[in-house]
Amino acid sequence: SDAVARYALGLGDDALVLAQRLGEWVTNAPELEEDVALSNIALDLLGHARSLLTYAGSAWGQSEDDLAYFRDEPQFVNRQLFEQPNGDFAQTIARQLIASAYFIGLYRALSASPDPMLSGIAAKALKEVDYHLDHSAQWLLRLGQGTAESHRRMQRGLDTMWVFSDELFSDDSLPTGQDAAALAGIAVTPSSLREGFDALVPRLITEAGLTVPSAPYARGGGRLGVHTEYLGPLLAEMQVLARVHPGASW
Amino acid sequence: SDAVARYALGLGDDALVLAQRLGEWVTNAPELEEDVALSNIALDLLGHARSLLTYAGSAWGQSEDDLAYFRDEPQFVNRQLFEQPNGDFAQTIARQLIASAYFIGLYRALSASPDPMLSGIAAKALKEVDYHLDHSAQWLLRLGQGTAESHRRMQRGLDTMWVFSDELFSDDSLPTGQDAAALAGIAVTPSSLREGFDALVPRLITEAGLTVPSAPYARGGGRLGVHTEYLGPLLAEMQVLARVHPGASW
Amino acid sequence: MHAAHEPDDDPDGSGQRRFDELIAADSRIEPSDWMPAAYRKTLVRQISQHANSEIIGMQPEGNWITRAPSLKRKAILMAKVQDEAGHGLYLYSAAQTLGTDRDTMFEHLITGKAKYSSIFNYTTPTWADMGSIGWLVDGAAICNQVPLCRASYGPYGRAMVRICKEESFHQRQGFEILLELMRGTPAQREMAQESVNRWYAPALMMFGPPDADSPNSQQSMAWKIKRFSNDELRQRFVDMLVPQAEILGVTLPDPDLKWNQERGHYDFGELDWNEFTEVLAGRGPANAIRVSRRRAAHENGEWVREAARAYADKQASLAAAQAPTHEWMAS
Amino acid sequence: MHAAHEPDDDPDGSGQRRFDELIAADSRIEPSDWMPAAYRKTLVRQISQHANSEIIGMQPEGNWITRAPSLKRKAILMAKVQDEAGHGLYLYSAAQTLGTDRDTMFEHLITGKAKYSSIFNYTTPTWADMGSIGWLVDGAAICNQVPLCRASYGPYGRAMVRICKEESFHQRQGFEILLELMRGTPAQREMAQESVNRWYAPALMMFGPPDADSPNSQQSMAWKIKRFSNDELRQRFVDMLVPQAEILGVTLPDPDLKWNQERGHYDFGELDWNEFTEVLAGRGPANAIRVSRRRAAHENGEWVREAARAYADKQASLAAAQAPTHEWMAS
């Protein structure tokens, strides 16, 4: 149904935009092993994005590429966390920590969805994001407890990204009326994931000797097409070639 | 004539691409005064680019925007120096130092061209690039003689950019045959500018307590459409909106 | 640096009398004049907030410099953002005449202690926003600022004269961007209308809460810093906008907007002041990135400023060492 | 760390005899076997150059990850570049069995002391270059590397087995990119042909200079590191390319290319060895950015690696402090 497709589109955009950001690290990572690790994570996320966008597009007769390459910024419905710039390695790890912990809760819940496509995608993704969290948590420890500089950078990274964590649990985009009925039980209610996140992430941060940030949260609205100014240039780069050759096949 | 237009196109692309790079600094400079100074320089360069591209396009019935927004990477004929990424502030200053010193020689010589359009553009630009060199030279001194870190960064910036300086004086794109005749006396022969550059820039570098780099020069070929991989993403961002709305007026 | 006058500085009350006379006579207060501490404090807050707004206001427009769709628009936009940096510097100078130094004000900005205009916590997802910011945001700023050219504090009033000139230039440029879009393709027209829909109400809220909820305004008006109330200025702005919107062919997103023959003004609908409070409290669309972005630039540039200081120090001690001995030391 | 065997290590010549026997029997030399110092040195140079080539080779393709024109191609490209990083790590491990540590090899790469394959000093201005690199560059690499799977040094040969499998997968992906372009719009076809025009000759030069100008090859062949001469491999490559080019519908940019019935091979034109020398000497199109880019990544990541080391040290001393006392200390 259209409501399910729109739900899948949001999840797909989250994964796509984050994969695109991680792709920027390739050839620029602090060591070769991280070139491999970050592109591994990016590849997993890109896989999730492709499954989700393909599923969403099937309701509208559109391909994953139609959706990825031929929508403008206000039509992208990813949460704002995912479009935030890489910054330094600590900032990327902070974003990845929040994202992975969120994905674990999401895909765990979604793998019980009665929608077989969504539950299938989620079950497969769950194993992967589990590894992603492990990767971030390891680095959180190393950077939090490594040197004075790495501690400072890691805290700054957390401070920068934390403000975008609240949006992940916002029900702002849940449909109403008939659409709500169509989605009930199939989709995961974002706010239901907060408890699991709160039980996990602050503990990891504290264990790394870092402080859970307390700055006010960003307003969000990504699911409604409202974005920070970092998304536009990301899309410009991602879409440029496809748009120069509309209708071409690659 | 076509030969003159192609000559103007090269100079216009140089200015345009460098202006675009400097535009990336806006809101990101180390202090507000530098936000102003760098955008001032960018604006001057953008002005040169617009005059030169308008002049070039007049030979082909194309506007400055046709040329700026609807050519692909291999059709851009800027020298590679100008497309190099900003890096840190020192790297930008290094690029700007080399560029400004080159522009001064170029526009001084070109302001004596019998082509009234080119000489007019050059005479006006000359005053501006004189200020640009002053700006870079001041920072070269401050960073070269400031702190150990600024000295290290400034030297690294010079090392990175210096390899692209040789191309500025390459006659690789001078036309032959009939075109050469059309251009003779009108255009400035790039190699004729080397002496002035060599008399100026190494002295400035040495006075700042820095070392004139000795790494082998890059091959260049920018005037022939050969670019480093930094140009593509720059153009993607610059051209995205215009290309999404072909034929639109802004 | 200017030392702050405290009430102690005016034991016989002559300073206060002279101040009151100048205000009553619509004359200017100058930096060397005695002034009440609260007047000084109000001005420092207002001027530095204004400066901060210019600096933070560079970001939503700076967002489109690299993607401007024509070279002419790129040049205009770049010049505009540059003007804003200039305004910021100029206003910091005015505030410095009141004894607060620039580094402190800037520090307050990047640590989130100081405020800036809430409007800049909105984002610019489309090119049309460059038009809306110019037309609506700069338009509202002008309505606010033109009376400030007559503000009782001299350096502030003079700064505003220069700034207003440039702002009205910016407003016209914004109007032209929208006009070009509205005369363009259907996609361009839609882009313009959608953007105006987003910016209209926030621009109206730039004048601050309704007069009934704005207790500080009274004192500012008595001091002749402020000349008109929030609601007066807002009405003036709406009256100015309507005919311009007609020329543009855009619809202002307010079903209650209509001419009131009796009042000789346009009536307009209730604004969502809850939204205003939310953004002010840090929960606007872009609050999270605005300050952190400027702070990141500042921190990344620390080594540059440090180098400049070190170089200046070296030059100064070199100059001192090479200076001729003073005559009184020689004899 | 593996200590280097010097000639002194083999006073009675038994090591050399055993080595010669193993080579003659087409058996593998393993890390713990005695080997001539020159054999070791040749291998270290060759393997580390190969590793460096994989690492530097990530850049020309990495250039298009963010701009790949379909999600499928983006995924394939990302995986490919990731494979290259993996190959680099894998080959460094092989070289380490010869007693040279990875940090040293990497240090030589980013300071410009070590070489890498010249082909990666060409740039990738168009998407079609992703096809050409796969089809031509990986194709040439496979011709070079398949015989290396039988290289006499065990760890190297085994590394090559794994790498060759992935490379042949990469070559097919490159071929498919070009095929899709050649079946596409006129602009796509032109893009493909233009790219093949640029990469064809450099790919042929990947096999190294003509045999007559390649004195070192002889010794490598005697040691059974290398199995075929440069010119033999080049001929094999051209013979493989021509029918594939026909399927693609691209023209190989060599007017002298034609079937020689007598030789049973394709004849092809003289290559511009001056170009080869130029690129090798650092004057290729991208020499200036390749090493400096990797070095910048390394330098920017210094604080990360430092933190990881500091953390590991802390963990180690923590573990040591908490470890139970050894039995022999207890009694």
Tab-separated table of C-alpha atoms in Angstrom, chain A:
chain	number	residue	atom	x	y	z
A	1	SER	CA	0.000	0.000	0.000
A	2	ASP	CA	0.996	3.618	-0.341
A	3	ALA	CA	1.396	4.011	3.415
A	4	VAL	CA	3.757	1.046	3.615
A	5	ALA	CA	5.695	2.332	0.623
A	6	ARG	CA	6.138	5.707	2.242
A	7	TYR	CA	7.300	4.030	5.414
A	8	ALA	CA	9.863	1.991	3.494
A	9	LEU	CA	10.973	5.111	1.637
A	10	GLY	CA	11.896	6.832	4.889
A	11	LEU	CA	13.947	3.907	6.093
A	12	GLY	CA	15.531	3.561	2.670
A	13	ASP	CA	16.522	7.218	2.531
A	14	ASP	CA	18.126	6.945	5.981
A	15	ALA	CA	20.307	4.081	4.824
A	16	LEU	CA	21.089	5.611	1.437
A	17	VAL	CA	22.171	8.994	2.743
A	18	LEU	CA	24.330	7.470	5.461
A	19	ALA	CA	25.940	5.102	2.955
A	20	GLN	CA	26.717	8.059	0.732
A	21	ARG	CA	28.378	9.899	3.604
A	22	LEU	CA	30.467	6.876	4.549
A	23	GLY	CA	31.461	6.472	0.918
A	24	GLU	CA	33.246	9.821	1.211
A	25	TRP	CA	35.710	8.209	3.605
A	26	VAL	CA	37.007	5.758	1.043
A	27	THR	CA	40.730	6.438	0.381
A	28	ASN	CA	40.699	8.985	3.226
A	29	ALA	CA	40.480	6.822	6.328
A	30	PRO	CA	43.078	6.999	9.116
A	31	GLU	CA	44.325	3.518	8.240
A	32	LEU	CA	43.712	0.923	5.564
A	33	GLU	CA	41.751	-1.297	7.924
A	34	GLU	CA	39.315	1.587	8.397
A	35	ASP	CA	39.026	2.097	4.657
A	36	VAL	CA	37.861	-1.499	4.609
A	37	ALA	CA	35.655	-1.273	7.695
A	38	LEU	CA	33.898	1.941	6.737
A	39	SER	CA	33.247	0.803	3.193
A	40	ASN	CA	31.962	-2.480	4.556
A	41	ILE	CA	29.436	-0.619	6.654
A	42	ALA	CA	28.596	1.645	3.737
A	43	LEU	CA	28.024	-1.384	1.540
A	44	ASP	CA	25.707	-2.975	4.070
A	45	LEU	CA	23.715	0.227	4.365
A	46	LEU	CA	23.568	0.615	0.624
A	47	GLY	CA	22.194	-2.910	0.475
A	48	HIS	CA	19.466	-2.035	2.961
A	49	ALA	CA	18.689	1.131	1.022
A	50	ARG	CA	18.366	-0.763	-2.242
A	51	SER	CA	15.991	-3.341	-0.788
A	52	LEU	CA	13.865	-0.704	0.903
A	53	LEU	CA	13.729	1.671	-2.046
A	54	THR	CA	12.962	-1.156	-4.437
A	55	TYR	CA	10.126	-2.225	-2.195
A	56	ALA	CA	8.833	1.348	-1.833
A	57	GLY	CA	9.090	1.966	-5.548
A	58	SER	CA	7.173	-1.198	-6.384
A	59	ALA	CA	4.038	0.505	-5.066
A	60	TRP	CA	4.520	3.431	-7.430
A	61	GLY	CA	6.004	1.752	-10.480
A	62	GLN	CA	9.385	3.310	-9.791
A	63	SER	CA	12.828	1.762	-9.567
A	64	GLU	CA	15.340	2.238	-6.796
A	65	ASP	CA	17.253	4.528	-9.127
A	66	ASP	CA	14.200	6.621	-9.978
A	67	LEU	CA	13.849	7.263	-6.284
A	68	ALA	CA	17.519	7.735	-5.486
A	69	TYR	CA	18.480	9.953	-8.393
A	70	PHE	CA	15.423	11.890	-9.459
A	71	ARG	CA	13.984	13.346	-6.290
A	72	ASP	CA	14.958	16.807	-5.029
A	73	GLU	CA	15.938	17.676	-1.494
A	74	PRO	CA	12.410	18.372	-0.120
A	75	GLN	CA	11.302	14.945	-1.374
A	76	PHE	CA	14.001	13.134	0.548
A	77	VAL	CA	12.601	11.929	3.858
A	78	ASN	CA	15.695	10.734	5.708
A	79	ARG	CA	16.171	11.781	9.303
A	80	GLN	CA	18.644	14.637	9.639
A	81	LEU	CA	21.256	12.661	11.567
A	82	PHE	CA	22.211	10.725	8.472
A	83	GLU	CA	22.956	13.755	6.323
A	84	GLN	CA	25.315	15.369	8.841
A	85	PRO	CA	28.830	15.771	7.475
A	86	ASN	CA	31.587	13.334	8.348
A	87	GLY	CA	33.699	15.857	10.211
A	88	ASP	CA	36.722	14.160	11.695
A	89	PHE	CA	36.847	10.441	12.431
A	90	ALA	CA	35.405	10.970	15.927
A	91	GLN	CA	32.393	12.792	14.549
A	92	THR	CA	31.789	9.965	12.089
A	93	ILE	CA	32.039	7.439	14.903
A	94	ALA	CA	29.582	9.442	17.004
A	95	ARG	CA	27.087	9.503	14.140
A	96	GLN	CA	27.648	5.813	13.527
A	97	LEU	CA	27.197	4.905	17.179
A	98	ILE	CA	23.830	6.633	17.398
A	99	ALA	CA	22.753	5.301	14.026
A	100	SER	CA	23.759	1.705	14.692
A	101	ALA	CA	22.122	1.559	18.104
A	102	TYR	CA	18.943	2.942	16.543
A	103	PHE	CA	19.083	0.499	13.627
A	104	ILE	CA	19.441	-2.461	15.968
A	105	GLY	CA	16.264	-1.587	17.812
A	106	LEU	CA	14.470	-0.795	14.599
A	107	TYR	CA	15.394	-3.918	12.689
A	108	ARG	CA	14.855	-6.154	15.698
A	109	ALA	CA	11.299	-4.874	16.021
A	110	LEU	CA	10.715	-4.775	12.296
A	111	SER	CA	11.843	-8.363	11.794
A	112	ALA	CA	8.637	-9.327	13.583
A	113	SER	CA	6.501	-7.311	11.163
A	114	PRO	CA	3.697	-9.231	9.444
A	115	ASP	CA	4.812	-7.613	6.177
A	116	PRO	CA	7.072	-10.354	4.791
A	117	MET	CA	9.193	-7.979	2.683
A	118	LEU	CA	9.920	-5.651	5.594
A	119	SER	CA	10.549	-8.455	8.049
A	120	GLY	CA	12.854	-10.163	5.590
A	121	ILE	CA	14.896	-7.045	4.945
A	122	ALA	CA	15.027	-6.317	8.668
A	123	ALA	CA	16.129	-9.797	9.683
A	124	LYS	CA	19.009	-9.685	7.244
A	125	ALA	CA	19.983	-6.147	8.198
A	126	LEU	CA	19.899	-6.892	11.897
A	127	LYS	CA	22.964	-9.119	11.773
A	128	GLU	CA	24.887	-6.439	9.919
A	129	VAL	CA	24.017	-3.472	12.107
A	130	ASP	CA	25.009	-5.533	15.104
A	131	TYR	CA	28.518	-5.583	13.724
A	132	HIS	CA	28.308	-1.870	12.929
A	133	LEU	CA	27.522	-1.041	16.542
A	134	ASP	CA	30.424	-3.152	17.646
A	135	HIS	CA	32.739	-1.215	15.385
A	136	SER	CA	31.575	2.173	16.721
A	137	ALA	CA	31.582	1.059	20.323
A	138	GLN	CA	35.177	-0.151	20.004
A	139	TRP	CA	36.273	3.160	18.610
A	140	LEU	CA	34.242	5.060	21.176
A	141	LEU	CA	36.298	3.327	23.857
A	142	ARG	CA	39.619	3.806	22.092
A	143	LEU	CA	39.018	7.482	21.383
A	144	GLY	CA	37.333	8.226	24.704
A	145	GLN	CA	40.146	6.647	26.687
A	146	GLY	CA	43.044	7.058	24.251
A	147	THR	CA	44.751	10.446	24.398
A	148	ALA	CA	43.640	13.832	25.657
A	149	GLU	CA	43.156	14.949	22.071
A	150	SER	CA	41.113	11.928	21.058
A	151	HIS	CA	38.970	12.320	24.175
A	152	ARG	CA	38.320	15.964	23.356
A	153	ARG	CA	37.465	15.163	19.753
A	154	MET	CA	35.225	12.256	20.660
A	155	GLN	CA	33.281	14.387	23.125
A	156	ARG	CA	32.915	17.140	20.547
A	157	GLY	CA	31.746	14.570	18.013
A	158	LEU	CA	29.110	13.298	20.429
A	159	ASP	CA	28.001	16.827	21.261
A	160	THR	CA	27.609	17.606	17.569
A	161	MET	CA	25.644	14.494	16.654
A	162	TRP	CA	23.642	13.946	19.818
A	163	VAL	CA	21.248	16.787	19.069
A	164	PHE	CA	20.025	14.773	16.083
A	165	SER	CA	19.338	11.619	18.076
A	166	ASP	CA	15.933	12.665	19.386
A	167	GLU	CA	14.444	12.889	15.912
A	168	LEU	CA	15.005	9.175	15.397
A	169	PHE	CA	12.278	8.468	17.931
A	170	SER	CA	9.803	11.056	16.761
A	171	ASP	CA	6.406	9.882	15.602
A	172	ASP	CA	6.041	13.075	13.578
A	173	SER	CA	5.621	11.265	10.298
A	174	LEU	CA	3.189	8.573	11.348
A	175	PRO	CA	0.165	8.735	9.079
A	176	THR	CA	-3.333	9.344	10.359
A	177	GLY	CA	-6.759	8.029	9.421
A	178	GLN	CA	-6.993	5.241	6.916
A	179	ASP	CA	-3.254	5.206	6.284
A	180	ALA	CA	-2.604	4.720	9.963
A	181	ALA	CA	-4.801	1.652	9.894
A	182	ALA	CA	-2.949	0.285	6.873
A	183	LEU	CA	0.342	0.695	8.703
A	184	ALA	CA	-0.730	-0.429	12.161
A	185	GLY	CA	1.237	-3.443	13.287
A	186	ILE	CA	3.314	-3.413	10.105
A	187	ALA	CA	5.539	-0.440	10.876
A	188	VAL	CA	7.546	0.139	14.015
A	189	THR	CA	6.436	3.174	16.019
A	190	PRO	CA	9.612	5.253	16.361
A	191	SER	CA	8.918	6.351	19.936
A	192	SER	CA	8.762	2.707	21.021
A	193	LEU	CA	12.476	2.393	20.255
A	194	ARG	CA	13.631	5.085	22.640
A	195	GLU	CA	13.717	2.944	25.730
A	196	GLY	CA	16.102	0.423	24.243
A	197	PHE	CA	18.331	3.179	22.918
A	198	ASP	CA	18.392	4.962	26.257
A	199	ALA	CA	19.288	1.762	28.045
A	200	LEU	CA	22.242	1.170	25.751
A	201	VAL	CA	23.942	4.250	24.366
A	202	PRO	CA	24.374	6.448	27.449
A	203	ARG	CA	25.983	3.470	29.158
A	204	LEU	CA	28.445	2.994	26.311
A	205	ILE	CA	29.302	6.680	26.385
A	206	THR	CA	29.848	6.671	30.129
A	207	GLU	CA	31.958	3.530	29.981
A	208	ALA	CA	34.210	5.279	27.506
A	209	GLY	CA	34.802	7.988	30.070
A	210	LEU	CA	32.722	10.490	28.111
A	211	THR	CA	29.729	12.635	28.994
A	212	VAL	CA	26.241	12.120	27.628
A	213	PRO	CA	25.486	15.469	25.942
A	214	SER	CA	22.703	17.626	27.295
A	215	ALA	CA	22.318	20.307	24.611
A	216	PRO	CA	18.768	20.845	23.355
A	217	TYR	CA	17.714	18.542	20.575
A	218	ALA	CA	17.315	19.651	16.986
A	219	ARG	CA	13.749	20.007	15.826
A	220	GLY	CA	14.086	17.379	13.140
A	221	GLY	CA	11.447	16.986	10.517
A	222	GLY	CA	13.550	14.958	8.109
A	223	ARG	CA	10.699	12.523	7.522
A	224	LEU	CA	8.607	15.502	6.436
A	225	GLY	CA	11.246	16.660	3.964
A	226	VAL	CA	12.849	19.278	6.202
A	227	HIS	CA	16.636	19.064	6.101
A	228	THR	CA	19.740	20.774	7.342
A	229	GLU	CA	21.777	22.492	4.704
A	230	TYR	CA	24.170	19.584	4.378
A	231	LEU	CA	21.814	17.422	2.340
A	232	GLY	CA	21.656	19.614	-0.763
A	233	PRO	CA	25.321	19.384	-1.768
A	234	LEU	CA	25.346	15.654	-0.945
A	235	LEU	CA	22.506	15.080	-3.388
A	236	ALA	CA	24.103	17.332	-5.996
A	237	GLU	CA	27.152	15.107	-6.057
A	238	MET	CA	25.249	11.834	-5.810
A	239	GLN	CA	22.798	12.614	-8.576
A	240	VAL	CA	24.879	14.616	-11.017
A	241	LEU	CA	25.706	11.969	-13.590
A	242	ALA	CA	22.327	10.271	-13.600
A	243	ARG	CA	20.628	13.608	-14.127
A	244	VAL	CA	22.896	14.687	-16.951
A	245	HIS	CA	21.736	11.557	-18.802
A	246	PRO	CA	18.042	11.200	-17.977
A	247	GLY	CA	16.580	7.923	-19.147
A	248	ALA	CA	19.971	6.331	-19.663
A	249	SER	CA	20.688	2.859	-18.370
A	250	TRP	CA	23.996	2.047	-16.637
